[in-house]
Amino acid sequence: MSRPWRGGLGAKLTLALVLLGLAGLGTLFGLRAYALHEAQRNVWRLREEQAALQAEIQALQLAVRETERPETVERMAREVLRWGYPDEELVILIRRR
C-alpha cells in the first residue's frame, strides 16, 4: 500500500462527522457528569439538614420529657406565666438607667 492518502471532500467530510460525533458524545458525558455532581451536592446538603433536624427533634423530645416532672412545670409557671401560690406576693423590681 504505497498509495498516498487522498484528502478529497469525502475524507474531509468523514473526518468532520467523526469529530462532530466525538464532540457530541463528550458533551453528553460531560453534562451527565455535571448532573451527577450537582445531585451529589444536593444529597450532602440534605444530609446536613437532616442531621440538624434530628438534633432539634432530640432537643424537643428532651424538653417534652422534662415537662412531665412537677418541678419543671412549677418553674415554668413561675418564670413564664408569673404565677405563684395564693399566699405568696409577687414583687417585680424595675431598674431605671
Coordinates of C-alpha atoms in Angstrom, one line a residue:
M1 CA 0.0 0.0 0.0
S2 CA 2.3 2.6 -1.2
R3 CA -0.5 4.7 -2.5
P4 CA -0.7 8.2 -0.8
W5 CA -3.9 9.1 1.1
R6 CA -6.2 11.3 -0.9
G7 CA -7.6 14.2 1.0
G8 CA -10.7 14.8 -1.0
L9 CA -14.0 16.2 0.0
G10 CA -15.3 12.8 1.1
A11 CA -12.4 12.2 3.5
K12 CA -12.7 15.8 5.0
L13 CA -16.5 15.3 5.4
T14 CA -15.9 11.9 7.2
L15 CA -13.3 13.4 9.4
A16 CA -15.6 16.3 10.3
L17 CA -18.5 14.0 11.1
V18 CA -16.3 11.8 13.3
L19 CA -15.0 14.9 15.2
L20 CA -18.6 16.2 15.5
G21 CA -19.8 12.8 16.8
L22 CA -16.9 12.7 19.3
A23 CA -17.7 16.3 20.4
G24 CA -21.4 15.4 20.8
L25 CA -20.5 12.3 22.9
G26 CA -18.1 14.3 25.0
T27 CA -20.8 16.9 25.6
L28 CA -23.3 14.2 26.6
F29 CA -20.9 12.6 29.1
G30 CA -19.8 16.0 30.4
L31 CA -23.3 17.1 31.1
R32 CA -24.1 13.7 32.7
A33 CA -21.0 14.1 35.0
Y34 CA -22.1 17.6 35.9
A35 CA -25.6 16.4 36.7
L36 CA -24.2 13.7 38.9
H37 CA -22.0 16.2 40.7
E38 CA -25.0 18.5 41.4
A39 CA -27.0 15.6 42.6
Q40 CA -24.2 14.6 45.0
R41 CA -24.0 18.2 46.3
N42 CA -27.8 18.1 46.9
V43 CA -27.6 14.8 48.8
W44 CA -24.8 16.2 51.1
R45 CA -26.8 19.3 51.7
L46 CA -29.9 17.3 52.5
R47 CA -28.0 15.0 54.8
E48 CA -26.7 18.0 56.8
E49 CA -30.2 19.4 57.0
Q50 CA -31.4 16.0 58.2
A51 CA -28.7 15.9 60.9
A52 CA -29.7 19.4 62.1
L53 CA -33.4 18.4 62.2
Q54 CA -32.6 15.2 64.1
A55 CA -30.7 17.2 66.7
E56 CA -33.6 19.6 67.0
I57 CA -36.0 16.7 67.4
Q58 CA -33.9 15.2 70.2
A59 CA -33.8 18.5 72.0
L60 CA -37.6 18.9 71.7
Q61 CA -38.1 15.3 72.9
L62 CA -35.9 16.0 75.9
A63 CA -37.9 19.2 76.6
V64 CA -41.2 17.2 76.5
R65 CA -39.7 14.6 78.9
E66 CA -38.7 17.4 81.2
T67 CA -42.3 18.8 81.3
E68 CA -43.6 15.6 82.9
R69 CA -41.8 16.5 86.1
P70 CA -43.7 18.7 88.6
E71 CA -40.7 20.8 89.4
T72 CA -40.3 21.8 85.8
V73 CA -44.0 22.7 85.5
E74 CA -43.8 24.8 88.6
R75 CA -40.6 26.6 87.5
M76 CA -42.1 27.3 84.1
A77 CA -45.3 28.6 85.6
R78 CA -43.3 31.0 87.9
E79 CA -41.0 32.2 85.1
V80 CA -43.2 32.4 82.1
L81 CA -46.7 33.0 83.5
R82 CA -45.5 34.7 86.7
W83 CA -47.8 32.5 88.7
G84 CA -47.4 31.8 92.4
Y85 CA -49.2 30.2 95.3
P86 CA -52.2 32.1 96.8
D87 CA -50.3 33.1 99.9
E88 CA -47.3 34.4 98.0
E89 CA -46.8 38.0 96.9
L90 CA -45.2 38.8 93.6
V91 CA -42.6 41.6 93.7
I92 CA -41.3 43.0 90.4
L93 CA -38.3 45.2 90.5
I94 CA -37.9 47.8 87.7
R95 CA -34.4 49.3 87.3
R96 CA -34.1 52.7 85.8
R97 CA -30.9 53.5 84.0

